[in-house]
Amino acid sequence: MTDGADSLSQYFADIITSRHNQHAMGKIVGRAGMGKSWAGIELATETAKCVAEKKGGDYTQYFNFKDNLACMSISEIERVMTNPRMYSIIFLDDIGVPLNSRKWQSDTNIRFNNIFS
């Protein structure tokens, strides 16, 4: 990891482990094939390592693919967003894909909105 990414990981870890238990969110935007998913996973992993240094345990209890990664489907997003553990790092990859602005009252759009509202 470069110094900039280490600093960003530490910054996020400081926020989510603060005594106020704050949330930190980031959004990576770019064209297809630019490495957004790889960058997000790397940032989540490094942030989890920083959290583990502060709170103890192995970094995989704060971020792992099984419990903390959702990709594209509303059911995966609901699975990951339901009852996250304390200090969890949640990575939602390509979550805009299932949305359809022309069908804003569709079940998928309503469920998606309920998760994030």
XYZ file of C-alpha atoms in Angstrom:
117
model
C 0.000 0.000 0.000
C 1.159 3.527 -0.668
C 1.386 6.146 2.068
C -1.799 7.836 0.781
C -3.851 4.647 0.951
C -2.434 3.799 4.379
C -3.462 7.246 5.562
C -6.968 6.831 4.162
C -7.287 3.408 5.807
C -6.152 4.852 9.119
C -8.511 7.798 8.696
C -11.520 5.495 8.188
C -10.432 3.249 11.069
C -10.121 6.260 13.378
C -13.656 7.358 12.506
C -15.377 3.994 12.917
C -13.573 3.117 16.145
C -14.095 6.509 17.749
C -16.018 6.726 20.983
C -18.963 8.049 18.965
C -18.961 4.907 16.738
C -19.316 6.922 13.556
C -19.864 5.589 10.056
C -17.469 6.375 7.250
C -18.499 6.027 3.624
C -16.571 6.250 0.418
C -17.560 6.066 -3.198
C -15.243 5.072 -6.012
C -16.333 6.269 -9.439
C -14.804 5.481 -12.815
C -15.190 3.676 -16.101
C -15.470 -0.083 -16.378
C -12.161 -1.890 -16.073
C -10.380 0.895 -14.181
C -9.816 -1.207 -11.026
C -12.512 0.274 -8.793
C -13.449 -3.076 -7.248
C -9.823 -3.995 -6.617
C -9.148 -0.586 -5.041
C -12.242 -0.860 -2.832
C -11.340 -4.337 -1.626
C -7.773 -3.247 -0.918
C -8.981 -0.192 1.004
C -11.493 -2.282 2.985
C -8.816 -4.856 3.844
C -6.290 -2.231 4.943
C -8.947 -0.413 6.985
C -9.865 -3.713 8.678
C -6.196 -4.210 9.563
C -6.119 -0.749 11.162
C -9.312 -1.528 13.095
C -7.802 -4.819 14.300
C -4.742 -2.938 15.570
C -7.027 -0.668 17.589
C -9.667 -3.155 18.758
C -7.822 -6.473 18.703
C -8.485 -9.695 16.888
C -7.823 -10.666 13.316
C -8.672 -8.203 10.562
C -10.961 -10.776 8.927
C -13.482 -10.366 11.742
C -13.962 -6.777 10.520
C -13.847 -7.449 6.777
C -14.083 -10.679 4.826
C -15.732 -11.672 1.554
C -18.296 -13.991 3.132
C -19.801 -11.547 5.636
C -18.974 -8.077 4.357
C -19.023 -8.076 0.547
C -22.143 -7.713 -1.600
C -22.158 -7.458 -5.360
C -24.991 -6.294 -7.622
C -28.049 -8.092 -6.264
C -30.530 -6.628 -3.813
C -30.607 -9.878 -1.822
C -26.811 -9.721 -1.369
C -27.037 -6.103 -0.230
C -29.779 -6.975 2.260
C -27.730 -9.934 3.541
C -24.659 -7.805 4.181
C -26.551 -4.798 5.571
C -28.677 -6.807 8.015
C -27.181 -6.875 11.514
C -23.554 -6.000 10.771
C -21.048 -6.650 13.564
C -19.474 -3.828 15.525
C -16.777 -2.018 13.491
C -17.642 -3.948 10.318
C -16.284 -2.700 7.035
C -18.986 -3.280 4.425
C -18.134 -3.235 0.735
C -20.998 -2.889 -1.745
C -19.728 -3.461 -5.279
C -21.701 -2.400 -8.371
C -24.792 -1.748 -6.264
C -26.329 0.661 -8.761
C -26.698 -2.101 -11.351
C -30.047 -3.508 -10.100
C -31.672 -0.054 -9.994
C -33.902 1.247 -12.750
C -34.922 4.908 -12.647
C -37.724 4.304 -15.148
C -39.297 1.783 -12.782
C -38.834 3.758 -9.583
C -41.785 1.995 -7.901
C -40.495 -1.496 -8.623
C -40.013 -3.898 -5.726
C -36.234 -3.846 -6.225
C -36.025 -0.048 -6.145
C -38.288 0.147 -3.083
C -36.267 -2.522 -1.231
C -33.025 -0.756 -2.174
C -34.366 2.580 -0.921
C -35.514 1.000 2.364
C -32.008 -0.329 3.016
C -30.353 3.058 2.609
C -32.979 5.350 4.117
